Amino acid sequence: MVNFNRFKLDNGLNVLVHEDHTTAMAVVNILYNVGARDESPEQTGFAHLFEHLMFGGSAHIPDYDSPLQQVGGENNAFTSNDITNYYLTLPANNLETAFWLESDRMLSLAFSEQSLEVQRQVVSEEFKQRYLNQPYGDMWLRLRPLAYKVHPYRWATIGKELKHIEDARIEDVKAFFNKFYTPRNAIMVVAGNVHFDQVRLLTEKWFGNIPTGTPYHRNLPQEPEQVEARREEVEADVPVDSLYIAFHGPGRLSEDYQTVDLMSDILSRGASSRLYRSLIKEKQLFSEVNAYVMGSIDDNLFIVEGKPSANVSLSEAEAALWEALEKLKTEEVEDKELEKVKNKIESTMLFAELSILDKAMNLAYYELLGDAEDYNKEVSKYLSVTKEDIRKIANQLFRKENSSTLIYHAKGGQHAE
Amino acid sequence: MLNRFAAPEFQTIKDLTLVHPESINYTNGLKAFVFQAAELDLIKFEFVFDNVFDDAENPLLNTVLCSMLKEGTNTYTSAELAEHIDFYGAYLMPEYSFDHTALTLYTMHKYVDKVLPLVKDILTNSIIPQKELDTYIRNNKQSLLISLQKNDFVARRLFYQHVFGPTRYGVVPTPEAYDAIGREVLLELYYKQFRPSNCTLFIAGNVGDAVLGLVEDLFSDSWGASSGSVHPHPFQLVLPEGKLILESKAEAIQSAIRMGGLMVNRTHADFPAVQFVNTLLGGFFGSRLMANIREDKGYTYSIGSAVGNLKYGGFFTIASEVGTAVTKATLAEIENEFENLQQRQPSVKEVELVRNYLLGVMLGSLESIFSHVDKFKAVYFSGLDLSYYSYYNKVIQEITPANVQDIAIRYFDYSKLVKIVVGKID
């Protein structure tokens, strides 16, 4: 149970406060309701590049990081297809420094050409490090456009190609900032050794006079229902074959989300899960196997992936994955199996409550989804999932015509076919 | 009118308040430390064993043994163990590190009596089934093949080999070494290593009489008497020669850079100051290496340095991945930063920033009772006690620009570093 109180400024900034006086620290987490899905198809990777620029100095403060480090704090941020989230941790008695820094960059960035120039290069190196210079590193660059034909989820947060990042101009940066980085498009959570009244005063002082900005109405092209199986096979310089199957499924806001999440747990969470037991341990067809949901807010993907053991053909491996999925469609899961994955959810939620940063991020994210209070109802939603729900959703998802399959053939083909 | 140019007034960062554990010595040689947090619904049991080695040190044996702990006992199969642990929402994690092997159990408090007996079974009744061992070796050989295509992995491997030599810290796994591992040797090591006299147990959470009673029942006399001590097998690390080693990868678009060498460890009085200088040089986002090589030149997504503490010595390491076209330039910039560090005192302002950053990080590192355990373990296994943190704090509070330069001259010498590049130097 994470308690919190909330208030809203006239300019639209939504603020949640979670007091935890067992720590000496405070967290300020600001979620901006913008992600890679809001990018133009000609300028992909921009939300993430922009996140880097948020550290390149603001209207009155030339350098974001040093003043924070100077008072014992640290910070970071991440961008997903749905959101951009900034967070910092600092000794609670220096809380005001966080308000000073965060309010100034919400008010206005410095829009420095030099920062843009350097961060373009940094992000290009990030692109190479994570997506190009790794075995299977380009997996998302291939699987997303295979599974999505229309929705902006068809590109990864890093962007479709290096060129989009290299072409970014300062006018684009300004336009992006004005469109998305407004108080009404942000959710701020302050957590830790803080007091509600103190947070309210500080927020009014530092954020109160930031202009409201123009509202952004998201209107994204929706992904049409997939009607035939899709497939991409590549030969790559990788040591081992690899196989990925993506299915469209219920998004984060759907009432079926917890069902689909538990289904992935039944398949691959922990050493007692189905895929691990049957495909790695018993039949020994795979060296690695995994199933998970992306957790996207719009059209979501359920991913099943694995690397076949040496001397196991890809077709045999693929058939074995499908067999495990078919079983969820035709046979009821056992009571004990369902209880098991629910118990794991319960303990996982207890772990998440150990960290003020985790609590702050979760509150912000659930507030974006609709209401932060839902975070406290999450466990009971999982507990109410039934065997019938699982079978129903499995039948919806695991159909060939709802699948996109990506296969890497190891060059030199050490595997029998 | 709000003055947005001026930073709010800085407040002094508070000192740590650390939890001191109660200690229990059982007659069979087991030592336990108990960290109370009565309000917590989770509880953690961590059984830590010193790694045991033969004359020819082959840490792969210890690594494999550690992973095989969950793979079957006289009482339960691998599948039954997994099922049981998962059913109660618990986590059972064997963890191998350079000096220790640990078996950690996290569980909800209400299920302690359901899952803790399994740990006892694992520590006393493991059989390492051949079939499970074969599966483990086959899968790990395959993931090793994949890892060997990652430049940063290869660079780290070469680094360990060149800095630590043919010792428990420097021997790296190969497919052949996996193939050479037999069940008998592992079982022999299992009996040598997993004994109460070689074990330290850390318990954290709501540790009441019932829990302590269960621990006593399971792990005291019934876990065998104290039988002989385990030989620690100490050894000396040999200072490596500073040199550049290039492993060429014609196809690379980035090079992995890894450099470093031996360093003092926590038992040495200079350790906190060395950590300070490391932080200033490359240990955080605002460090000189990040400021120069990422934030000014844009050569990399990330560059960082770290000081590692091991039982028989410490080490220092820098790691980055950079575009192949700028690999040479990056090496030159790293060298410049070392020269700078030795030749000029840092400004008072920079020292002040690093000081406050480190004090804040230390304060923030204490989150739940579990982090108090980590703080304690770090000093305990170095033969120190919690007063070390007062000493650490004092050093960080008092360090001056002159101290920084002095430490840099004595411990941060670029010419003595082993420098590994996996990729290309154009």
Coordinates of N, CA and C in Angstrom, one line a residue, chain B residues 60-260:
Chain B
L60 N 36.0 -21.9 -12.5 CA 34.8 -22.3 -13.2 C 34.1 -23.5 -12.4
L61 N 34.9 -24.2 -11.7 CA 34.3 -25.3 -10.8 C 33.4 -24.7 -9.8
N62 N 33.8 -23.6 -9.1 CA 33.0 -23.0 -8.1 C 31.8 -22.3 -8.7
T63 N 32.0 -21.7 -9.9 CA 30.9 -21.1 -10.6 C 29.8 -22.1 -11.0
V64 N 30.2 -23.3 -11.5 CA 29.3 -24.3 -11.9 C 28.6 -24.9 -10.7
L65 N 29.4 -25.2 -9.7 CA 28.8 -25.7 -8.4 C 27.8 -24.8 -7.9
C66 N 28.0 -23.5 -7.9 CA 27.1 -22.6 -7.4 C 25.7 -22.7 -8.1
S67 N 25.8 -22.7 -9.5 CA 24.6 -22.8 -10.2 C 23.9 -24.1 -10.0
M68 N 24.6 -25.2 -9.8 CA 24.1 -26.5 -9.7 C 23.4 -26.7 -8.3
L69 N 23.5 -25.8 -7.4 CA 22.9 -25.9 -6.1 C 21.3 -26.2 -6.2
K70 N 20.7 -25.5 -7.2 CA 19.3 -25.6 -7.3 C 18.8 -26.8 -8.1
E71 N 19.8 -27.7 -8.5 CA 19.4 -28.7 -9.5 C 19.2 -30.1 -9.0
G72 N 19.0 -30.2 -7.7 CA 18.5 -31.5 -7.2 C 19.3 -32.0 -6.0
T73 N 18.5 -32.6 -5.1 CA 19.0 -33.2 -3.8 C 18.5 -34.7 -3.7
N74 N 18.9 -35.3 -2.6 CA 18.4 -36.6 -2.4 C 16.9 -36.7 -2.2
T75 N 16.4 -35.5 -1.7 CA 15.0 -35.5 -1.4 C 14.1 -34.9 -2.6
Y76 N 14.6 -33.9 -3.2 CA 13.8 -33.2 -4.3 C 14.6 -33.2 -5.6
T77 N 13.8 -33.3 -6.7 CA 14.4 -33.1 -8.0 C 14.5 -31.6 -8.2
S78 N 15.3 -31.2 -9.3 CA 15.4 -29.8 -9.7 C 14.0 -29.2 -9.9
A79 N 13.1 -30.0 -10.6 CA 11.8 -29.5 -10.9 C 11.0 -29.2 -9.6
E80 N 11.1 -30.1 -8.6 CA 10.4 -30.0 -7.4 C 10.8 -28.8 -6.6
L81 N 12.2 -28.6 -6.6 CA 12.7 -27.4 -5.8 C 12.2 -26.1 -6.5
A82 N 12.2 -26.1 -7.8 CA 11.8 -24.9 -8.5 C 10.3 -24.6 -8.2
E83 N 9.5 -25.7 -8.3 CA 8.1 -25.6 -8.1 C 7.7 -25.0 -6.7
H84 N 8.4 -25.6 -5.8 CA 8.1 -25.3 -4.4 C 8.5 -23.8 -4.1
I85 N 9.7 -23.4 -4.5 CA 10.1 -22.0 -4.3 C 9.2 -21.0 -5.0
D86 N 8.9 -21.3 -6.3 CA 8.0 -20.4 -7.0 C 6.6 -20.3 -6.4
F87 N 6.1 -21.5 -6.0 CA 4.7 -21.5 -5.5 C 4.5 -20.5 -4.3
Y88 N 5.5 -20.4 -3.5 CA 5.4 -19.5 -2.3 C 5.8 -18.1 -2.7
G89 N 6.1 -17.8 -3.9 CA 6.5 -16.5 -4.3 C 7.8 -16.1 -3.8
A90 N 8.6 -17.1 -3.5 CA 10.0 -16.8 -3.0 C 11.0 -16.7 -4.1
Y91 N 12.2 -16.2 -3.7 CA 13.3 -16.2 -4.7 C 14.5 -16.9 -4.0
L92 N 15.1 -17.8 -4.8 CA 16.2 -18.5 -4.3 C 17.3 -18.3 -5.3
M93 N 18.4 -17.6 -4.9 CA 19.4 -17.2 -5.8 C 20.8 -17.6 -5.4
P94 N 21.4 -18.5 -6.1 CA 22.8 -18.8 -5.9 C 23.7 -17.7 -6.6
E95 N 24.6 -17.1 -5.9 CA 25.4 -16.1 -6.5 C 26.9 -16.4 -6.3
Y96 N 27.6 -16.4 -7.4 CA 29.1 -16.6 -7.3 C 29.8 -15.3 -7.5
S97 N 30.8 -15.0 -6.6 CA 31.6 -13.8 -6.8 C 33.1 -14.3 -6.6
F98 N 34.0 -13.4 -6.9 CA 35.4 -13.8 -6.8 C 35.8 -14.5 -5.6
D99 N 35.3 -14.0 -4.4 CA 35.8 -14.6 -3.2 C 34.7 -15.5 -2.5
H100 N 33.4 -15.3 -2.8 CA 32.4 -16.0 -2.1 C 31.4 -16.7 -3.0
T101 N 30.7 -17.7 -2.4 CA 29.5 -18.2 -3.1 C 28.4 -18.0 -2.1
A102 N 27.3 -17.5 -2.5 CA 26.2 -17.2 -1.6 C 24.9 -17.8 -2.1
L103 N 24.1 -18.3 -1.2 CA 22.8 -18.8 -1.5 C 21.8 -17.9 -0.8
T104 N 21.0 -17.1 -1.5 CA 20.1 -16.1 -0.9 C 18.7 -16.5 -1.1
L105 N 17.9 -16.5 0.0 CA 16.5 -16.7 -0.1 C 15.8 -15.5 0.3
Y106 N 14.9 -15.0 -0.5 CA 13.9 -13.9 -0.2 C 12.6 -14.6 -0.1
T107 N 11.9 -14.3 1.0 CA 10.5 -14.9 1.0 C 9.6 -14.0 1.8
M108 N 8.3 -14.1 1.5 CA 7.3 -13.4 2.4 C 7.4 -14.0 3.8
H109 N 7.3 -13.2 4.8 CA 7.5 -13.6 6.1 C 6.6 -14.8 6.5
K110 N 5.3 -14.8 5.9 CA 4.4 -15.8 6.3 C 4.8 -17.2 5.8
Y111 N 5.7 -17.3 4.9 CA 6.0 -18.6 4.3 C 7.4 -19.1 4.7
V112 N 8.1 -18.5 5.7 CA 9.4 -18.9 6.0 C 9.5 -20.4 6.3
D113 N 8.6 -20.9 7.1 CA 8.7 -22.3 7.4 C 8.4 -23.2 6.2
K114 N 7.8 -22.7 5.2 CA 7.6 -23.5 4.0 C 8.9 -23.6 3.1
V115 N 9.7 -22.6 3.1 CA 10.8 -22.6 2.1 C 12.2 -22.7 2.7
L116 N 12.3 -22.3 4.0 CA 13.7 -22.4 4.6 C 14.2 -23.8 4.7
P117 N 13.3 -24.8 5.0 CA 13.9 -26.2 5.0 C 14.5 -26.6 3.7
L118 N 14.0 -26.1 2.6 CA 14.6 -26.4 1.3 C 16.1 -26.0 1.2
V119 N 16.4 -24.9 1.8 CA 17.8 -24.4 1.8 C 18.7 -25.4 2.6
K120 N 18.2 -25.8 3.7 CA 18.9 -26.8 4.4 C 19.2 -28.1 3.6
D121 N 18.1 -28.5 2.9 CA 18.3 -29.7 2.1 C 19.3 -29.5 1.0
I122 N 19.3 -28.3 0.4 CA 20.3 -28.0 -0.7 C 21.7 -28.0 -0.1
L123 N 21.8 -27.4 1.1 CA 23.2 -27.3 1.6 C 23.8 -28.6 2.1
T124 N 22.9 -29.6 2.4 CA 23.4 -30.8 3.0 C 23.2 -32.0 2.1
N125 N 22.2 -31.9 1.1 CA 21.8 -33.1 0.4 C 21.9 -33.0 -1.1
S126 N 22.6 -32.1 -1.6 CA 22.7 -31.9 -3.1 C 23.4 -33.1 -3.7
I127 N 22.9 -33.5 -4.9 CA 23.5 -34.6 -5.6 C 24.1 -34.3 -6.9
I128 N 23.8 -33.1 -7.4 CA 24.3 -32.7 -8.7 C 24.0 -33.7 -9.8
P129 N 22.7 -33.9 -10.2 CA 22.4 -35.0 -11.1 C 23.2 -34.8 -12.5
Q130 N 23.7 -35.8 -13.0 CA 24.5 -35.8 -14.3 C 23.6 -35.1 -15.4
K131 N 22.4 -35.5 -15.4 CA 21.6 -34.9 -16.5 C 21.4 -33.4 -16.4
E132 N 21.2 -32.9 -15.2 CA 21.1 -31.5 -15.0 C 22.5 -30.8 -15.3
L133 N 23.5 -31.5 -15.0 CA 24.9 -30.9 -15.2 C 25.1 -30.8 -16.7
D134 N 24.7 -31.8 -17.4 CA 24.9 -31.8 -18.9 C 24.1 -30.7 -19.5
T135 N 22.9 -30.5 -19.1 CA 22.0 -29.4 -19.6 C 22.7 -28.1 -19.3
Y136 N 23.1 -27.9 -18.1 CA 23.8 -26.6 -17.7 C 25.0 -26.3 -18.6
I137 N 25.8 -27.3 -18.8 CA 27.0 -27.1 -19.5 C 26.7 -26.8 -21.0
R138 N 25.8 -27.6 -21.5 CA 25.4 -27.3 -22.9 C 24.9 -25.9 -23.1
N139 N 24.0 -25.5 -22.3 CA 23.4 -24.1 -22.4 C 24.5 -23.0 -22.2
N140 N 25.3 -23.3 -21.2 CA 26.3 -22.2 -20.9 C 27.4 -22.1 -22.0
K141 N 27.7 -23.2 -22.6 CA 28.6 -23.1 -23.7 C 28.0 -22.3 -24.8
Q142 N 26.7 -22.5 -25.0 CA 26.1 -21.8 -26.1 C 26.0 -20.3 -25.8
S143 N 25.7 -19.9 -24.5 CA 25.7 -18.5 -24.2 C 27.1 -17.9 -24.3
L144 N 28.1 -18.7 -23.9 CA 29.5 -18.2 -24.0 C 29.8 -17.9 -25.5
L145 N 29.4 -18.7 -26.4 CA 29.6 -18.4 -27.8 C 29.0 -17.1 -28.2
I146 N 27.8 -16.8 -27.7 CA 27.2 -15.5 -28.1 C 27.9 -14.4 -27.4
S147 N 28.3 -14.5 -26.2 CA 29.0 -13.5 -25.5 C 30.3 -13.1 -26.1
L148 N 31.0 -14.2 -26.6 CA 32.3 -14.0 -27.3 C 32.2 -13.1 -28.5
Q149 N 31.0 -12.9 -29.0 CA 30.8 -12.0 -30.2 C 30.6 -10.5 -29.7
K150 N 30.6 -10.3 -28.4 CA 30.4 -9.0 -27.9 C 31.7 -8.4 -27.5
N151 N 32.1 -7.3 -28.1 CA 33.4 -6.7 -27.9 C 33.7 -6.4 -26.5
D152 N 32.6 -5.9 -25.8 CA 32.9 -5.5 -24.4 C 33.1 -6.7 -23.5
F153 N 32.5 -7.8 -23.8 CA 32.7 -9.0 -23.1 C 34.1 -9.6 -23.3
V154 N 34.5 -9.6 -24.5 CA 35.9 -10.0 -24.9 C 36.9 -9.1 -24.2
A155 N 36.7 -7.8 -24.2 CA 37.6 -6.9 -23.6 C 37.7 -7.1 -22.1
R156 N 36.6 -7.4 -21.4 CA 36.6 -7.6 -20.0 C 37.4 -8.9 -19.6
R157 N 37.2 -9.9 -20.5 CA 37.9 -11.2 -20.3 C 39.4 -11.0 -20.4
L158 N 39.8 -10.3 -21.5 CA 41.2 -10.1 -21.6 C 41.8 -9.3 -20.5
F159 N 41.0 -8.4 -20.0 CA 41.4 -7.6 -18.9 C 41.7 -8.4 -17.6
Y160 N 40.8 -9.3 -17.3 CA 41.0 -10.2 -16.1 C 42.2 -11.1 -16.3
Q161 N 42.3 -11.6 -17.5 CA 43.5 -12.5 -17.8 C 44.8 -11.8 -17.6
H162 N 44.9 -10.5 -18.2 CA 46.1 -9.8 -18.1 C 46.4 -9.2 -16.8
V163 N 45.4 -8.8 -16.0 CA 45.6 -8.2 -14.8 C 45.8 -9.2 -13.6
F164 N 45.1 -10.2 -13.7 CA 45.1 -11.2 -12.5 C 45.9 -12.5 -12.8
G165 N 46.3 -12.7 -14.1 CA 47.1 -13.9 -14.4 C 46.3 -15.2 -14.1
P166 N 47.1 -16.3 -14.0 CA 46.4 -17.6 -13.9 C 46.0 -17.8 -12.5
T167 N 45.2 -16.9 -11.9 CA 44.7 -17.1 -10.5 C 43.2 -17.2 -10.6
R168 N 42.6 -17.4 -9.4 CA 41.1 -17.5 -9.3 C 40.4 -16.3 -9.8
Y169 N 41.1 -15.2 -9.8 CA 40.5 -13.9 -10.4 C 40.7 -13.8 -11.9
G170 N 41.7 -14.5 -12.4 CA 42.0 -14.2 -13.8 C 41.7 -15.3 -14.8
V171 N 41.3 -16.5 -14.3 CA 41.0 -17.6 -15.2 C 39.6 -17.5 -15.7
V172 N 39.4 -17.5 -17.0 CA 38.1 -17.2 -17.6 C 37.6 -18.5 -18.3
P173 N 36.3 -18.7 -18.3 CA 35.7 -19.9 -18.9 C 36.0 -20.1 -20.4
T174 N 36.2 -21.3 -20.9 CA 36.2 -21.6 -22.3 C 35.3 -22.8 -22.5
P175 N 35.0 -23.0 -23.8 CA 34.1 -24.2 -24.1 C 34.8 -25.5 -23.6
E176 N 36.2 -25.6 -23.8 CA 36.9 -26.8 -23.4 C 36.9 -27.0 -21.9
A177 N 37.0 -25.8 -21.2 CA 37.0 -25.9 -19.7 C 35.6 -26.4 -19.2
Y178 N 34.5 -26.0 -19.9 CA 33.2 -26.5 -19.5 C 33.2 -28.0 -19.7
D179 N 33.7 -28.5 -20.9 CA 33.7 -29.9 -21.2 C 34.4 -30.8 -20.2
A180 N 35.5 -30.2 -19.6 CA 36.3 -30.9 -18.7 C 35.7 -31.1 -17.3
I181 N 34.6 -30.5 -17.1 CA 34.0 -30.5 -15.7 C 33.2 -31.8 -15.5
G182 N 33.6 -32.5 -14.4 CA 32.9 -33.8 -14.1 C 32.2 -33.7 -12.8
R183 N 31.2 -34.5 -12.6 CA 30.3 -34.5 -11.5 C 31.1 -34.8 -10.2
E184 N 32.0 -35.8 -10.3 CA 32.7 -36.2 -9.1 C 33.5 -35.0 -8.4
V185 N 34.2 -34.3 -9.3 CA 35.0 -33.2 -8.8 C 34.1 -32.1 -8.1
L186 N 33.0 -31.9 -8.7 CA 32.0 -30.9 -8.2 C 31.5 -31.4 -6.8
L187 N 31.2 -32.6 -6.7 CA 30.7 -33.1 -5.4 C 31.8 -33.0 -4.3
E188 N 33.0 -33.3 -4.7 CA 34.1 -33.2 -3.8 C 34.2 -31.8 -3.3
L189 N 34.1 -30.8 -4.2 CA 34.2 -29.4 -3.8 C 32.9 -29.0 -3.0
Y190 N 31.8 -29.6 -3.3 CA 30.6 -29.3 -2.6 C 30.8 -29.6 -1.1
Y191 N 31.3 -30.8 -0.8 CA 31.5 -31.2 0.6 C 32.5 -30.4 1.3
K192 N 33.5 -30.0 0.6 CA 34.6 -29.1 1.2 C 34.0 -27.7 1.5
Q193 N 33.3 -27.2 0.6 CA 32.9 -25.8 0.7 C 31.7 -25.5 1.5
F194 N 30.7 -26.4 1.4 CA 29.4 -26.0 2.1 C 29.3 -26.7 3.4
R195 N 30.1 -26.1 4.4 CA 30.1 -26.6 5.7 C 29.8 -25.4 6.7
P196 N 29.2 -25.7 7.8 CA 28.8 -24.6 8.8 C 30.0 -23.8 9.2
S197 N 31.2 -24.4 9.3 CA 32.4 -23.6 9.7 C 32.9 -22.7 8.6
N198 N 32.4 -22.9 7.4 CA 32.8 -22.0 6.3 C 31.6 -21.1 5.9
C199 N 30.6 -21.0 6.8 CA 29.4 -20.2 6.4 C 29.1 -19.1 7.4
T200 N 28.7 -18.0 6.8 CA 28.2 -16.8 7.5 C 26.8 -16.6 7.0
L201 N 25.9 -16.5 8.0 CA 24.5 -16.3 7.6 C 24.0 -14.9 8.0
F202 N 23.4 -14.2 7.1 CA 22.8 -12.9 7.3 C 21.3 -13.0 7.2
I203 N 20.6 -12.6 8.3 CA 19.2 -12.7 8.3 C 18.6 -11.2 8.5
A204 N 17.7 -10.8 7.6 CA 17.2 -9.5 7.7 C 15.7 -9.4 7.5
G205 N 15.0 -8.7 8.4 CA 13.6 -8.6 8.3 C 13.0 -8.7 9.7
N206 N 11.8 -9.2 9.7 CA 11.1 -9.4 11.0 C 11.6 -10.7 11.6
V207 N 12.7 -10.7 12.3 CA 13.3 -11.9 12.8 C 12.9 -12.2 14.2
G208 N 11.8 -12.8 14.4 CA 11.3 -13.1 15.8 C 11.8 -14.4 16.3
D209 N 11.3 -14.8 17.5 CA 11.7 -16.1 18.1 C 11.4 -17.3 17.2
A210 N 10.2 -17.2 16.5 CA 9.9 -18.4 15.7 C 10.9 -18.6 14.6
V211 N 11.3 -17.5 14.0 CA 12.2 -17.6 12.9 C 13.6 -18.1 13.4
L212 N 14.0 -17.5 14.5 CA 15.3 -17.9 15.1 C 15.3 -19.4 15.5
G213 N 14.1 -19.8 16.1 CA 14.0 -21.2 16.4 C 14.1 -22.1 15.3
L214 N 13.5 -21.7 14.2 CA 13.6 -22.5 12.9 C 15.0 -22.6 12.4
V215 N 15.7 -21.5 12.5 CA 17.1 -21.4 12.1 C 18.0 -22.4 12.9
E216 N 17.7 -22.3 14.2 CA 18.4 -23.1 15.2 C 18.2 -24.6 14.9
D217 N 16.9 -25.0 14.6 CA 16.5 -26.4 14.3 C 17.2 -26.9 13.1
L218 N 17.2 -26.0 12.1 CA 17.7 -26.5 10.8 C 19.2 -26.4 10.6
F219 N 19.8 -25.4 11.2 CA 21.2 -25.1 10.8 C 22.2 -25.2 12.0
S220 N 21.7 -25.5 13.1 CA 22.7 -25.7 14.2 C 23.2 -27.1 14.3
D221 N 23.0 -27.8 15.4 CA 23.6 -29.2 15.5 C 23.2 -30.1 14.4
S222 N 22.0 -30.0 13.8 CA 21.6 -30.9 12.8 C 22.3 -30.7 11.5
W223 N 23.1 -29.6 11.4 CA 23.9 -29.4 10.2 C 25.3 -29.9 10.4
G224 N 25.5 -30.9 11.3 CA 26.8 -31.4 11.4 C 27.7 -30.6 12.4
A225 N 28.6 -31.3 13.0 CA 29.4 -30.7 14.0 C 30.5 -29.9 13.2
S226 N 31.2 -29.0 14.0 CA 32.3 -28.3 13.5 C 33.4 -29.3 13.2
S227 N 33.7 -29.4 11.9 CA 34.7 -30.4 11.5 C 35.9 -29.7 10.8
G228 N 36.9 -29.5 11.4 CA 38.1 -28.9 10.8 C 37.8 -27.6 10.1
S229 N 38.8 -26.7 10.0 CA 38.6 -25.5 9.4 C 38.9 -25.6 7.9
V230 N 38.4 -24.7 7.1 CA 38.6 -24.7 5.7 C 39.8 -23.9 5.4
H231 N 40.7 -24.4 4.6 CA 42.0 -23.7 4.3 C 41.7 -22.5 3.4
P232 N 42.0 -21.3 3.8 CA 41.7 -20.2 3.0 C 42.6 -20.1 1.7
H233 N 43.8 -20.7 1.7 CA 44.6 -20.8 0.5 C 44.9 -19.4 0.0
P234 N 45.6 -18.6 0.8 CA 45.8 -17.2 0.3 C 46.8 -17.2 -0.8
F235 N 46.8 -16.1 -1.5 CA 47.8 -16.0 -2.6 C 48.1 -14.5 -2.9
Q236 N 49.2 -14.3 -3.7 CA 49.7 -13.0 -4.0 C 49.4 -12.6 -5.4
L237 N 48.8 -11.5 -5.7 CA 48.7 -11.1 -7.1 C 50.0 -10.4 -7.5
V238 N 50.3 -10.7 -8.8 CA 51.5 -10.1 -9.3 C 51.2 -8.9 -10.2
L239 N 51.9 -7.8 -9.9 CA 51.7 -6.6 -10.7 C 51.9 -6.8 -12.2
P240 N 50.9 -6.5 -13.0 CA 51.0 -6.7 -14.4 C 51.8 -5.6 -15.1
E241 N 52.3 -5.9 -16.2 CA 53.1 -4.9 -17.0 C 52.1 -4.0 -17.7
G242 N 52.4 -2.7 -17.7 CA 51.5 -1.8 -18.4 C 51.8 -1.9 -19.9
K243 N 50.7 -2.2 -20.7 CA 50.9 -2.3 -22.2 C 49.6 -2.2 -22.9
L244 N 49.7 -2.1 -24.2 CA 48.4 -2.0 -25.0 C 48.3 -3.3 -25.7
I245 N 47.1 -3.9 -25.6 CA 46.8 -5.1 -26.3 C 45.6 -4.9 -27.2
L246 N 45.8 -5.1 -28.5 CA 44.7 -4.9 -29.5 C 44.2 -6.3 -30.0
E247 N 42.9 -6.5 -29.8 CA 42.3 -7.6 -30.5 C 41.5 -7.1 -31.7
S248 N 42.0 -7.4 -32.9 CA 41.4 -6.8 -34.0 C 40.1 -7.4 -34.4
K249 N 39.1 -6.6 -34.7 CA 37.8 -7.1 -35.2 C 37.5 -6.3 -36.5
A250 N 37.7 -6.9 -37.6 CA 37.7 -6.1 -38.9 C 36.3 -5.5 -39.1
E251 N 35.2 -6.2 -38.6 CA 33.8 -5.8 -38.9 C 33.3 -4.8 -37.9
A252 N 34.1 -4.5 -36.8 CA 33.6 -3.7 -35.7 C 33.2 -2.3 -36.2
I253 N 32.1 -1.7 -35.7 CA 31.8 -0.3 -35.9 C 32.1 0.5 -34.6
Q254 N 32.3 -0.2 -33.5 CA 32.7 0.4 -32.3 C 33.8 -0.5 -31.7
S255 N 34.8 0.1 -31.0 CA 35.8 -0.6 -30.2 C 35.4 -0.6 -28.7
A256 N 35.6 -1.8 -28.1 CA 35.5 -1.8 -26.6 C 36.8 -1.5 -26.0
I257 N 36.9 -0.6 -25.1 CA 38.1 -0.2 -24.5 C 38.0 -0.6 -23.0
R258 N 39.0 -1.3 -22.5 CA 39.0 -1.6 -21.1 C 40.4 -1.5 -20.6
M259 N 40.6 -0.7 -19.6 CA 42.0 -0.6 -19.0 C 42.0 -0.5 -17.5
G260 N 43.2 -0.8 -16.9 CA 43.2 -0.7 -15.5 C 44.4 -1.5 -15.0

